[in-house]
Coordinates of C-alpha atoms and ligand atoms in Angstrom, one line a residue:
M1 CA 114.9 113.2 78.0
T2 CA 113.3 113.1 74.5
V3 CA 111.1 110.0 74.2
P4 CA 112.3 107.9 71.3
H5 CA 109.6 107.2 68.7
T6 CA 110.4 103.5 68.2
A7 CA 111.3 100.6 70.4
D8 CA 111.6 96.8 69.9
V9 CA 109.6 96.4 73.1
L10 CA 107.6 99.0 75.1
V11 CA 107.4 98.3 78.8
I12 CA 104.7 100.0 80.7
G13 CA 105.2 100.7 84.5
G14 CA 108.3 102.0 86.3
G15 CA 108.0 99.8 89.4
A16 CA 110.4 97.0 90.3
T17 CA 108.8 94.6 87.8
G18 CA 108.9 97.0 84.8
A19 CA 112.5 97.9 85.7
G20 CA 113.4 94.2 85.9
V21 CA 111.8 93.6 82.6
V22 CA 113.6 96.4 80.7
R23 CA 116.9 95.3 82.2
D24 CA 116.4 91.7 81.1
L25 CA 115.3 92.7 77.6
A26 CA 118.3 95.0 77.2
R27 CA 120.7 92.2 78.3
R28 CA 119.2 89.9 75.7
G29 CA 119.9 92.4 73.0
L30 CA 116.5 94.0 72.5
R31 CA 116.1 97.8 72.4
A32 CA 113.4 98.4 75.0
L33 CA 111.8 101.6 76.3
L34 CA 110.1 101.7 79.7
V35 CA 107.5 104.4 80.3
E36 CA 106.1 105.4 83.7
R37 CA 103.3 107.9 84.3
G38 CA 105.0 109.5 87.4
D39 CA 108.4 109.2 88.9
Y40 CA 109.9 105.7 89.1
G41 CA 108.7 103.7 92.1
T42 CA 105.6 105.8 92.8
G43 CA 103.2 102.8 92.4
T44 CA 103.1 99.9 94.8
T45 CA 106.9 99.5 94.7
G46 CA 107.4 102.8 96.5
R47 CA 104.5 102.2 99.0
Y48 CA 105.3 98.7 100.2
H49 CA 106.6 97.3 103.5
G50 CA 110.3 97.2 102.7
L51 CA 110.8 93.5 103.5
L52 CA 113.2 91.3 101.6
H53 CA 111.2 88.1 102.2
S54 CA 113.1 85.0 103.3
G55 CA 110.0 83.0 102.3
G56 CA 109.1 82.2 106.0
R57 CA 105.8 83.9 105.6
Y58 CA 104.6 81.4 103.0
V59 CA 106.1 78.1 104.1
Q60 CA 102.8 76.9 105.6
K61 CA 100.4 77.8 102.8
D62 CA 102.4 78.1 99.6
Q63 CA 105.7 76.3 99.4
V64 CA 106.3 77.4 95.7
A65 CA 106.1 81.0 96.8
A66 CA 108.3 80.4 99.7
R67 CA 110.9 78.7 97.6
E68 CA 110.8 81.5 95.0
C69 CA 111.3 84.0 97.8
I70 CA 114.4 82.4 99.3
E71 CA 116.0 81.8 95.9
E72 CA 115.4 85.4 94.8
N73 CA 116.5 86.6 98.3
R74 CA 119.9 85.0 97.6
V75 CA 120.0 86.4 94.1
L76 CA 119.2 90.0 95.2
R77 CA 121.9 89.8 98.0
R78 CA 124.3 88.9 95.2
I79 CA 123.3 91.4 92.5
A80 CA 121.9 94.4 94.5
P81 CA 123.6 94.4 97.9
A82 CA 123.8 98.2 98.1
S83 CA 119.9 98.3 98.3
I84 CA 119.7 95.7 101.1
E85 CA 120.2 95.9 104.8
D86 CA 121.0 92.5 106.2
T87 CA 118.8 92.9 109.3
G88 CA 118.0 89.2 109.6
G89 CA 114.6 88.2 110.8
F90 CA 112.7 86.2 113.4
F91 CA 109.4 84.4 113.5
V92 CA 108.3 84.6 117.1
A93 CA 105.4 82.7 118.8
T94 CA 103.3 84.9 121.1
P95 CA 100.9 83.4 123.6
D96 CA 98.1 84.0 121.0
D97 CA 99.7 81.9 118.2
P98 CA 98.5 78.4 117.6
D99 CA 100.7 75.5 118.7
E100 CA 100.2 73.5 115.5
Y101 CA 101.5 76.4 113.4
V102 CA 104.5 76.9 115.6
E103 CA 105.4 73.2 115.9
A104 CA 105.3 72.8 112.2
F105 CA 107.2 76.0 111.3
A106 CA 110.8 74.7 111.2
A107 CA 109.8 71.6 109.3
N108 CA 107.9 73.7 106.7
C109 CA 110.9 75.9 106.3
E110 CA 113.1 72.9 105.6
A111 CA 110.6 71.5 103.1
S112 CA 110.6 74.9 101.2
G113 CA 114.4 75.3 101.4
V114 CA 114.2 78.3 103.7
D115 CA 117.1 78.5 106.2
C116 CA 115.7 78.4 109.7
D117 CA 117.1 77.7 113.1
E118 CA 115.4 77.9 116.5
V119 CA 117.0 80.4 118.9
D120 CA 117.1 80.7 122.6
V121 CA 114.3 83.1 123.6
P122 CA 116.2 84.9 126.6
T123 CA 119.1 85.6 124.2
L124 CA 116.8 87.0 121.6
L125 CA 115.1 89.2 124.3
E126 CA 118.5 90.5 125.3
H127 CA 119.1 91.7 121.7
E128 CA 115.5 92.9 121.2
P129 CA 114.4 94.2 124.5
A130 CA 111.2 95.9 123.2
L131 CA 109.7 92.4 122.3
D132 CA 107.0 91.0 124.6
R133 CA 108.6 89.0 127.4
R134 CA 106.0 86.3 126.9
I135 CA 107.4 85.2 123.5
R136 CA 107.5 81.4 123.8
R137 CA 109.7 80.3 120.8
A138 CA 111.7 82.1 118.1
F139 CA 113.1 81.0 114.7
R140 CA 115.8 82.9 112.8
V141 CA 115.4 83.3 109.0
P142 CA 117.3 85.4 106.4
D143 CA 114.8 88.3 106.1
G144 CA 116.2 91.7 105.3
S145 CA 115.0 95.1 104.4
I146 CA 115.3 96.5 100.8
E147 CA 115.2 100.0 99.5
P148 CA 113.0 100.2 96.4
W149 CA 114.0 103.5 94.7
Q150 CA 117.7 102.7 94.8
L151 CA 117.0 99.2 93.5
I152 CA 115.0 100.7 90.5
E153 CA 117.6 103.3 89.8
S154 CA 120.4 100.7 89.6
T155 CA 118.3 98.3 87.6
L156 CA 117.5 101.1 85.0
A157 CA 121.1 102.1 85.0
D158 CA 122.0 98.5 83.9
A159 CA 119.3 98.6 81.2
R160 CA 120.7 101.9 79.9
L161 CA 124.3 100.4 79.9
H162 CA 122.9 97.7 77.6
G163 CA 121.2 100.1 75.1
S164 CA 117.7 100.5 76.4
D165 CA 116.0 103.5 78.0
A166 CA 113.3 104.7 80.4
A167 CA 111.2 107.8 80.5
S168 CA 109.3 109.0 83.6
Y169 CA 106.2 111.2 83.7
Q170 CA 105.0 109.6 80.5
R171 CA 101.4 108.2 80.8
V172 CA 100.1 105.6 78.3
I173 CA 96.7 106.8 77.3
G174 CA 95.9 104.5 74.4
F175 CA 97.1 102.0 71.8
E176 CA 96.8 101.8 68.1
V177 CA 95.7 98.2 67.3
T178 CA 95.7 96.9 63.7
A179 CA 94.9 93.3 62.7
G180 CA 95.3 91.9 66.2
R181 CA 98.6 93.7 66.9
I182 CA 99.5 96.8 68.9
T183 CA 101.4 99.0 66.5
A184 CA 101.9 102.1 68.6
A185 CA 101.2 103.5 72.1
V186 CA 100.0 107.0 72.7
L187 CA 101.8 108.7 75.6
R188 CA 101.0 111.9 77.4
D189 CA 103.8 113.9 79.0
E190 CA 102.5 114.6 82.5
R191 CA 104.6 117.8 82.7
T192 CA 103.8 119.5 79.4
R193 CA 100.5 117.7 78.6
S194 CA 101.9 117.1 75.1
E195 CA 101.2 113.8 73.4
T196 CA 103.5 111.6 71.4
K197 CA 103.5 108.1 69.9
V198 CA 105.9 105.2 70.2
W199 CA 105.9 102.5 67.5
T200 CA 106.8 99.1 68.7
Q201 CA 106.9 95.4 67.9
F202 CA 105.8 94.2 71.3
V203 CA 104.2 95.6 74.5
V204 CA 104.8 94.4 78.1
S205 CA 102.4 95.7 80.7
A206 CA 104.1 95.7 84.2
A207 CA 101.5 98.2 85.4
G208 CA 100.8 96.3 88.7
A209 CA 97.4 97.2 90.1
W210 CA 96.7 99.3 87.0
A211 CA 97.2 96.4 84.6
G212 CA 93.4 96.2 84.0
Q213 CA 93.4 99.8 82.8
I214 CA 96.3 99.2 80.4
A215 CA 94.8 96.0 79.0
A216 CA 91.5 97.8 78.3
F217 CA 93.3 100.1 75.9
A218 CA 93.9 97.0 73.7
G219 CA 90.3 95.7 74.2
V220 CA 91.6 92.9 76.5
D221 CA 90.1 92.0 79.9
V222 CA 92.5 91.6 82.9
E223 CA 90.5 91.6 86.1
M224 CA 92.5 93.0 89.0
T225 CA 91.2 93.1 92.6
P226 CA 93.5 95.7 94.1
G227 CA 94.1 95.1 97.9
K228 CA 95.0 98.2 100.0
G229 CA 97.6 97.5 102.7
T230 CA 98.2 100.2 105.3
M231 CA 101.4 100.5 107.3
L232 CA 102.5 102.7 110.2
I233 CA 105.9 104.4 110.4
Y234 CA 107.4 104.6 114.0
N235 CA 109.9 107.3 114.9
H236 CA 112.7 104.9 115.8
R237 CA 113.9 101.3 115.3
M238 CA 112.5 99.5 118.3
T239 CA 114.0 96.4 116.7
D240 CA 117.1 95.8 114.7
A241 CA 115.8 92.6 113.0
V242 CA 112.6 92.0 111.1
I243 CA 110.0 90.5 113.5
N244 CA 107.2 88.4 112.2
R245 CA 104.5 86.6 114.2
C246 CA 104.6 82.8 113.8
H247 CA 101.1 82.3 112.7
K248 CA 98.9 82.3 109.6
S249 CA 99.4 85.6 107.8
S250 CA 97.2 88.3 109.1
D251 CA 97.1 92.1 109.8
G252 CA 99.7 94.0 111.8
D253 CA 102.0 91.1 112.3
I254 CA 105.4 92.2 110.8
M255 CA 107.7 95.0 112.0
V256 CA 110.5 95.9 109.5
P257 CA 113.4 98.2 110.5
V258 CA 113.9 100.5 107.5
H259 CA 116.8 103.0 107.6
T260 CA 116.2 105.3 110.7
V261 CA 112.6 104.1 111.4
A262 CA 110.5 101.0 111.8
I263 CA 107.4 100.1 109.8
L264 CA 104.4 98.0 111.1
G265 CA 102.1 96.4 108.6
T266 CA 99.9 95.6 107.0
T267 CA 96.2 95.4 106.4
D268 CA 94.5 94.0 103.3
I269 CA 91.3 95.6 102.1
K270 CA 89.8 95.3 98.7
V271 CA 89.5 98.7 96.9
A272 CA 87.7 99.6 93.7
D273 CA 90.3 102.1 92.4
P274 CA 94.0 101.8 93.0
D275 CA 94.3 105.6 92.9
D276 CA 91.5 106.5 95.3
Y277 CA 91.5 105.2 98.8
D278 CA 91.6 106.4 102.4
I279 CA 93.4 105.2 105.5
T280 CA 90.9 105.0 108.3
R281 CA 91.5 105.5 112.0
E282 CA 90.0 102.0 112.6
E283 CA 92.8 100.5 110.5
V284 CA 95.4 102.4 112.5
A285 CA 93.9 101.3 115.8
Q286 CA 93.7 97.7 114.6
L287 CA 97.3 97.7 113.5
V288 CA 98.5 99.1 116.8
D289 CA 96.4 96.5 118.7
E290 CA 97.9 93.7 116.7
G291 CA 101.4 95.1 116.8
A292 CA 101.2 95.4 120.6
K293 CA 101.1 91.6 120.7
L294 CA 104.8 91.7 119.6
F295 CA 105.8 95.0 121.2
P296 CA 103.7 95.8 124.2
D297 CA 104.8 99.4 124.5
L298 CA 103.7 100.1 120.9
P299 CA 100.6 102.1 121.9
R300 CA 102.9 104.6 123.8
M301 CA 105.4 104.9 120.9
R302 CA 105.2 107.8 118.4
I303 CA 103.8 107.0 115.0
L304 CA 105.2 109.4 112.4
R305 CA 102.7 108.7 109.7
A306 CA 100.5 106.1 108.0
Y307 CA 100.8 105.2 104.3
A308 CA 99.2 102.6 102.1
G309 CA 100.0 100.7 98.9
V310 CA 97.8 98.6 96.7
R311 CA 98.6 95.0 96.0
P312 CA 98.5 94.0 92.3
L313 CA 96.2 91.0 93.0
Y314 CA 95.0 89.2 89.9
K315 CA 91.7 87.4 89.9
P316 CA 91.8 84.6 87.4
P317 CA 88.5 84.2 85.5
A318 CA 87.4 81.1 87.6
A319 CA 88.5 82.4 91.0
D320 CA 86.0 82.4 93.8
A321 CA 86.3 85.6 95.9
A322 CA 84.5 84.1 98.9
G323 CA 87.7 84.0 101.0
G324 CA 88.4 87.8 100.7
N325 CA 91.6 89.3 99.4
R326 CA 94.0 87.3 101.6
S327 CA 92.7 84.2 99.8
I328 CA 93.7 85.5 96.3
T329 CA 97.1 84.2 95.1
R330 CA 100.2 86.3 95.8
A331 CA 102.0 84.4 93.1
H332 CA 102.7 86.1 89.8
V333 CA 101.0 85.4 86.6
I334 CA 102.1 86.1 83.0
L335 CA 99.2 86.6 80.7
D336 CA 99.8 86.2 77.0
H337 CA 97.0 88.2 75.4
A338 CA 97.3 86.3 72.1
D339 CA 94.5 84.2 73.8
Q340 CA 92.3 87.3 73.6
G341 CA 93.3 88.2 70.0
V342 CA 96.2 90.6 70.6
E343 CA 99.4 88.8 69.4
N344 CA 102.1 91.1 70.6
F345 CA 101.0 92.0 74.2
V346 CA 101.7 90.4 77.6
S347 CA 100.9 91.5 81.1
V348 CA 102.8 90.4 84.2
V349 CA 100.7 90.8 87.4
G350 CA 100.8 89.8 91.1
G351 CA 104.0 88.7 92.8
K352 CA 106.2 90.4 95.3
L353 CA 109.0 92.9 95.1
T354 CA 111.3 90.1 96.4
T355 CA 110.5 88.1 93.3
H356 CA 110.5 90.9 90.7
R357 CA 113.6 89.7 88.9
L358 CA 112.2 86.2 88.5
M359 CA 108.9 87.7 87.2
A360 CA 110.9 89.7 84.7
E361 CA 112.9 86.7 83.6
Q362 CA 109.8 84.6 83.0
T363 CA 108.1 87.5 81.2
V364 CA 111.1 88.1 78.9
D365 CA 111.3 84.3 78.2
V366 CA 107.8 84.6 76.7
V367 CA 108.6 87.8 74.7
A368 CA 112.0 86.5 73.5
A369 CA 110.3 83.2 72.2
K370 CA 107.8 85.3 70.3
L371 CA 110.4 87.5 68.8
G372 CA 112.8 84.7 67.9
V373 CA 115.5 85.9 70.3
T374 CA 117.6 83.1 71.7
A375 CA 119.9 85.0 74.1
R376 CA 119.6 83.6 77.6
C377 CA 118.8 85.5 80.8
T378 CA 121.8 86.8 82.7
T379 CA 120.1 89.0 85.3
A380 CA 120.6 86.6 88.2
E381 CA 124.4 86.4 87.7
E382 CA 125.5 89.9 86.8
P383 CA 125.5 92.5 89.6
L384 CA 123.8 95.8 89.1
P385 CA 126.0 98.9 88.7
D386 CA 127.1 100.9 91.7
Q387 CA 127.1 98.1 94.3
H388 CA 129.8 99.6 96.5
G389 CA 132.1 96.7 96.2
G390 CA 129.4 94.1 97.1
A391 CA 128.8 95.3 100.7
T392 CA 125.2 95.5 102.0
Y393 CA 123.9 98.8 103.2
W394 CA 124.4 99.6 106.9
L395 CA 122.7 102.4 108.8
G396 CA 125.9 104.2 109.8
H397 CA 127.3 104.5 106.3
R398 CA 126.4 108.2 105.6
L399 CA 127.9 109.2 109.0
A400 CA 131.0 107.2 108.3
E401 CA 131.4 109.0 104.9
I402 CA 131.0 112.4 106.5
E403 CA 133.5 111.5 109.2
Q404 CA 135.9 110.3 106.6
R405 CA 135.7 113.7 104.9
G406 CA 136.7 115.2 108.2
G407 CA 133.3 115.7 109.9
G408 CA 132.7 119.3 111.0
D409 CA 130.3 121.3 108.9
A410 CA 129.0 118.6 106.6
D411 CA 126.6 121.0 104.8
L412 CA 123.6 119.0 106.0
L413 CA 120.2 119.5 104.5
C414 CA 118.5 116.7 106.4
E415 CA 119.8 115.9 109.9
C416 CA 117.7 112.7 110.3
E417 CA 118.8 111.0 107.1
L418 CA 122.2 112.8 106.9
V419 CA 121.5 114.2 103.4
T420 CA 124.1 116.8 102.5
R421 CA 123.5 119.7 100.2
P422 CA 126.0 118.2 97.6
M423 CA 123.9 115.0 97.6
A424 CA 120.7 116.8 96.9
E425 CA 122.4 118.9 94.2
T426 CA 123.8 115.9 92.5
Y427 CA 120.3 114.4 92.5
L428 CA 118.9 117.6 91.0
D429 CA 121.7 117.7 88.4
E430 CA 121.0 114.2 87.3
H431 CA 117.2 114.3 87.4
W432 CA 116.1 117.9 86.8
P433 CA 113.3 118.8 86.3
C434 CA 111.8 117.1 89.3
T435 CA 109.5 117.6 92.3
I436 CA 110.5 117.9 96.0
D437 CA 108.9 114.4 96.4
D438 CA 111.3 113.1 93.6
V439 CA 114.2 114.4 95.7
R440 CA 112.8 112.7 98.7
R441 CA 112.7 109.3 96.9
G442 CA 116.2 109.8 95.4
T443 CA 118.0 110.9 98.6
R444 CA 115.6 110.0 101.5
V445 CA 115.5 113.7 102.5
G446 CA 112.6 114.2 104.9
M447 CA 112.0 110.5 105.5
G448 CA 113.5 110.3 109.0
P449 CA 112.0 110.9 112.5
C450 CA 111.2 114.6 112.0
Q451 CA 109.6 114.0 108.6
G452 CA 110.9 117.0 106.8
A453 CA 110.4 119.6 109.5
F454 CA 113.4 121.6 108.3
C455 CA 114.9 120.0 105.2
T456 CA 111.8 120.4 103.1
F457 CA 112.2 124.2 103.1
R458 CA 115.9 123.9 102.3
V459 CA 115.1 121.7 99.3
A460 CA 112.5 124.2 98.2
G461 CA 115.2 126.8 98.3
L462 CA 117.5 124.7 96.1
V463 CA 114.6 124.2 93.6
A464 CA 114.1 128.0 93.4
E465 CA 117.8 128.5 92.9
R466 CA 117.8 126.0 90.1
L467 CA 114.9 127.6 88.4
D468 CA 116.8 130.9 88.5
A469 CA 119.8 129.2 87.0
S470 CA 117.8 127.5 84.2
A471 CA 115.3 130.2 83.2
G472 CA 116.7 133.7 83.9
D473 CA 117.2 135.5 87.2
G474 CA 115.8 139.0 86.8
P475 CA 113.7 140.2 89.8
A476 CA 110.4 139.2 88.1
D477 CA 111.8 135.8 87.2
R478 CA 113.0 135.3 90.7
A479 CA 109.5 136.1 92.1
E480 CA 108.0 133.7 89.6
H481 CA 110.4 131.0 90.6
A482 CA 109.8 131.5 94.3
A483 CA 106.1 131.1 93.6
I484 CA 106.7 127.9 91.7
A485 CA 108.9 126.5 94.5
D486 CA 106.2 127.5 97.0
R487 CA 103.6 125.6 95.1
A488 CA 105.9 122.6 95.0
L489 CA 106.5 122.9 98.7
G490 CA 102.7 123.2 99.3
A491 CA 102.1 120.0 97.3
F492 CA 104.8 118.2 99.2
L493 CA 103.6 119.3 102.7
R494 CA 100.0 118.4 101.9
E495 CA 101.0 114.9 100.7
R496 CA 103.0 114.4 104.0
F497 CA 100.1 115.9 106.0
K498 CA 97.7 113.3 104.5
G499 CA 99.7 110.5 106.2
T500 CA 99.5 112.2 109.6
R501 CA 95.8 112.8 109.8
P502 CA 94.7 109.2 110.4
I503 CA 97.2 108.7 113.2
A504 CA 96.7 111.9 115.2
H505 CA 95.2 111.8 118.6
G506 CA 95.9 113.4 122.0
R507 CA 99.2 115.4 122.1
Q508 CA 100.0 114.5 118.5
L509 CA 96.7 115.9 117.4
Q510 CA 97.5 119.2 119.2
E511 CA 100.9 119.3 117.5
L512 CA 99.3 118.7 114.1
L513 CA 96.8 121.5 114.5
M514 CA 99.6 123.8 115.5
T515 CA 101.7 122.7 112.5
N516 CA 98.7 123.3 110.3
G517 CA 98.2 126.7 111.8
I518 CA 101.9 127.6 111.1
Y519 CA 101.7 126.4 107.4
T520 CA 98.4 128.1 106.6
G521 CA 98.5 131.1 109.0
V522 CA 102.2 132.1 109.1
L523 CA 103.6 130.6 105.8
G524 CA 100.5 131.4 103.8
L525 CA 99.7 128.0 102.3
D526 CA 96.1 128.2 101.2
S527 CA 95.0 124.9 102.8
M528 CA 96.3 121.6 104.1
A529 CA 93.6 119.7 102.4
P530 CA 95.0 116.8 100.4
A531 CA 96.3 117.8 97.0
V532 CA 94.1 117.0 94.0
G533 CA 95.8 115.7 90.9
P534 CA 99.5 115.2 90.3
S535 CA 102.1 117.2 92.3
P536 CA 103.3 120.2 90.3
V537 CA 106.6 119.6 88.6
T538 CA 109.2 122.3 89.2
A539 CA 110.3 122.3 85.7
P540 CA 111.3 125.0 83.2
E541 CA 108.1 124.0 81.3
A542 CA 106.2 125.0 84.5
V543 CA 107.8 128.4 84.3
D544 CA 106.8 128.8 80.7
A545 CA 103.2 127.7 81.6
A546 CA 103.1 130.2 84.4
R547 CA 104.0 133.1 82.1
Ligands
LIG601 C1 101.0 97.1 101.5 C2 101.9 96.2 100.7 C3 103.1 95.7 101.3 C4 103.9 94.9 100.6 N1 105.1 94.5 101.2 C5 106.0 93.7 100.5 C6 107.2 93.4 101.1 O1 107.4 93.7 102.3 N2 108.0 92.6 100.4 C7 107.8 92.3 99.1 O2 108.6 91.6 98.5 N3 106.6 92.6 98.5 C8 105.7 93.4 99.2 N4 104.6 93.8 98.6 C9 104.3 93.5 97.2 C10 105.2 94.4 96.2 O3 105.2 95.7 96.8 C11 104.6 94.5 94.9 O4 104.3 93.2 94.4 C12 105.5 95.1 93.9 O5 106.1 96.3 94.4 C13 104.8 95.4 92.6 O6 105.7 96.0 91.7 P1 105.2 96.3 90.3 O7 106.4 96.9 89.6 O8 104.6 95.1 89.7 O9 104.0 97.4 90.4 P2 104.1 98.9 90.7 O10 105.2 99.3 91.6 O11 102.7 99.3 91.2 O12 104.4 99.5 89.3 C14 103.4 99.8 88.3 C15 103.6 101.1 87.7 O13 102.8 101.3 86.6 C16 102.5 102.7 86.5 N5 101.4 103.0 85.6 C17 100.1 102.8 85.9 N6 99.3 103.2 84.9 C18 100.2 103.7 83.9 C19 100.0 104.3 82.7 N7 98.8 104.5 82.1 N8 101.1 104.7 82.0 C20 102.4 104.5 82.5 N9 102.6 104.0 83.7 C21 101.5 103.5 84.4 C22 102.3 103.1 88.0 O14 102.4 104.5 88.2 C23 103.3 102.2 88.7 O15 104.5 103.0 89.0 C24 103.7 94.6 99.2 C25 102.5 95.1 98.6 C26 101.7 96.0 99.4 C27 100.5 96.6 98.7

C-alpha cells in the first residue's frame, strides 16, 4: 500500500496492542494509521505462549490483573471466537506444590471473579493420561488458547472497515518535534529503504519492549526492562486442555495445546536488547526438568524447536529491581508524555495479550479526551469481522472443510496443518509482496510436527511463480526469480534452524546435522548460520534491486 502522508493519530507497533488501539480509534471516528517495522505480529505478540488467560495465574498475587484477565477472556470469546480454541484449563497440584497455595486457590479465584471448580483427580487423569499420576488436586478454569496473527488480521480488518489503515514493513526512525508537540514521524520502508513522513496530531506508541527506543526519538525517557521468555514446542498435543501448576508463578509450569502441537513455557530472564538474545541449552534443560513435574514422560518426548519472546516490562522510575524480572508488574501502564514536555504523545506498555483490548480502550480514552472526541468505546460489544458465525476454532475444522469439498486430492501444500495451495495463493494475492515467513504466519504453513520439511519448498515455488507473473517471465527473469526465491527460502530455513540448535541432542542432533548437510551440501545453501538483518522480502522491488 502507499503510506498516507497524514493521519489524525499515528499508532506505532503492529502487535495485539497497536491493532487494538487503531481499531478503537477508528470506531470512535478518528482516522488513524498503524505502522509496523516488520510483518504484523512479529514482536512479542507472535512469540508468546498462546494462552488466553482465565486469570487463575494471578489470583494469589494480583487480584486486579486476575479480574482483568477473566473479564477480557469473556469479551474475547464474544468478539473474536474464530481465533480461540476453547481448550479449558486446569491448575493441578503436584507433590512439590505448597499446601497453603493449593488450599487457598479456589477461594482466591472466587475473590477475583475467576470461575473455578475442583474436579475429581482420577477423572481428570482418564482424560489427560500423560499427566503425573501423583497429581493431588485439580481445579478447572476457563483458560483457552488464542491465535495471535488471525486476531491481529481481524482487528485490523475492523479498523479498515471504519476508515483507518495499517502499513507493515514501515519502521519509525525519528520524529519532528516543534514547541513540545510531535508534528511528523519519519518512516523507513524496510523493503525499498525509501523514507517518508507522516504528519499527525497525535502519536500512540504501542511498541512493546521497544517503547523506550520510540520514546527516545521524542526526547522522552521510558525505561523498559525486557524479560526474555523461552518456550519449547512439542511435536504432539500430550494434553487437550491447558495445564498449569498450582503454585506461585515460576518457570516451565504451563503447557498450552496450540493447534497441532503443545507448548511448554516459560522462563523469564532480563535482556539488554529485545532484538538480540540467545536461547541457551541450560534454559531448555531447566524447562524440561520443570515440565516433567507435570508430564513425567516429557524428557522422552520430541521437542520440535525452542523460541523466545520478550516481555514488555516497564520499570517505573521508583521501582526496586531487587526481586528480579518476575517481581516487575505484569499490569499495563499508560504513560502520558505531557509530563515530560511532549503534549501529543502517549505510550502503552506492559500487560498481556489477553488484556490487549482493555489496554487499547484505556489508551484511546486518554487520546480522545485530549482531542475532544466524545464517542464512547464499542470494541467490547462489536464482534470482529470473519468470526465464522460465532463458533470457536476447533482442531478438525480444516479437515472437515476438505471433506465437505469431497476430500480426495485436496491440493495440499502442508500436510501437518492442512494448508491447501488455494489457501496459500489467496494469502499471497492479499498480501503480496511478502516473505515465506509471512505466509507461515498467515496460514500456519510449516508450523506443524514436521516443521516445514516439505511445504517450505512448495511455498518457495509459489513465490517464484508469482515473481514471474508480476515482473516478466523470460528465461533471464525466471533465473533471477528463482534466485530470489532461493534467498527467501534460505532465510526461512536459517530462522527455523535457529530454534532447533538449542534443543538438539542424541538422535535429534544427528538428524539435525544430516539436515544441515542436505541444505548446504545438496541444495547449495551457503550456510545455516543464523541470518543477520531482516529476512529478504520477495517483492518486485527486490527484483529491481537485484538487476
Ligand atoms: C514469553 C512470553 C509469553 C507470554 N505468554 C502470554 C500468554 O500466554 N498469554 C497472554 O495473554 N500474554 C502472554 N504474554 C504477554 C504478551 O505476549 C504481550 O504482553 C503482548 O503480546 C504484547 O503485545 P504488544 O502489541 O504490546 O507488543 P508487541 O507484540 O511486541 O508489538 C510491538 C511492535 O512494535 C514494533 N516496533 C518496534 N519498534 C518499531 C519501530 N521503530 N517502528 C515500527 N514498529 C516498531 C515491533 O516490531 C512489534 O511488532 C507473554 C509474553 C512473553 C514474552
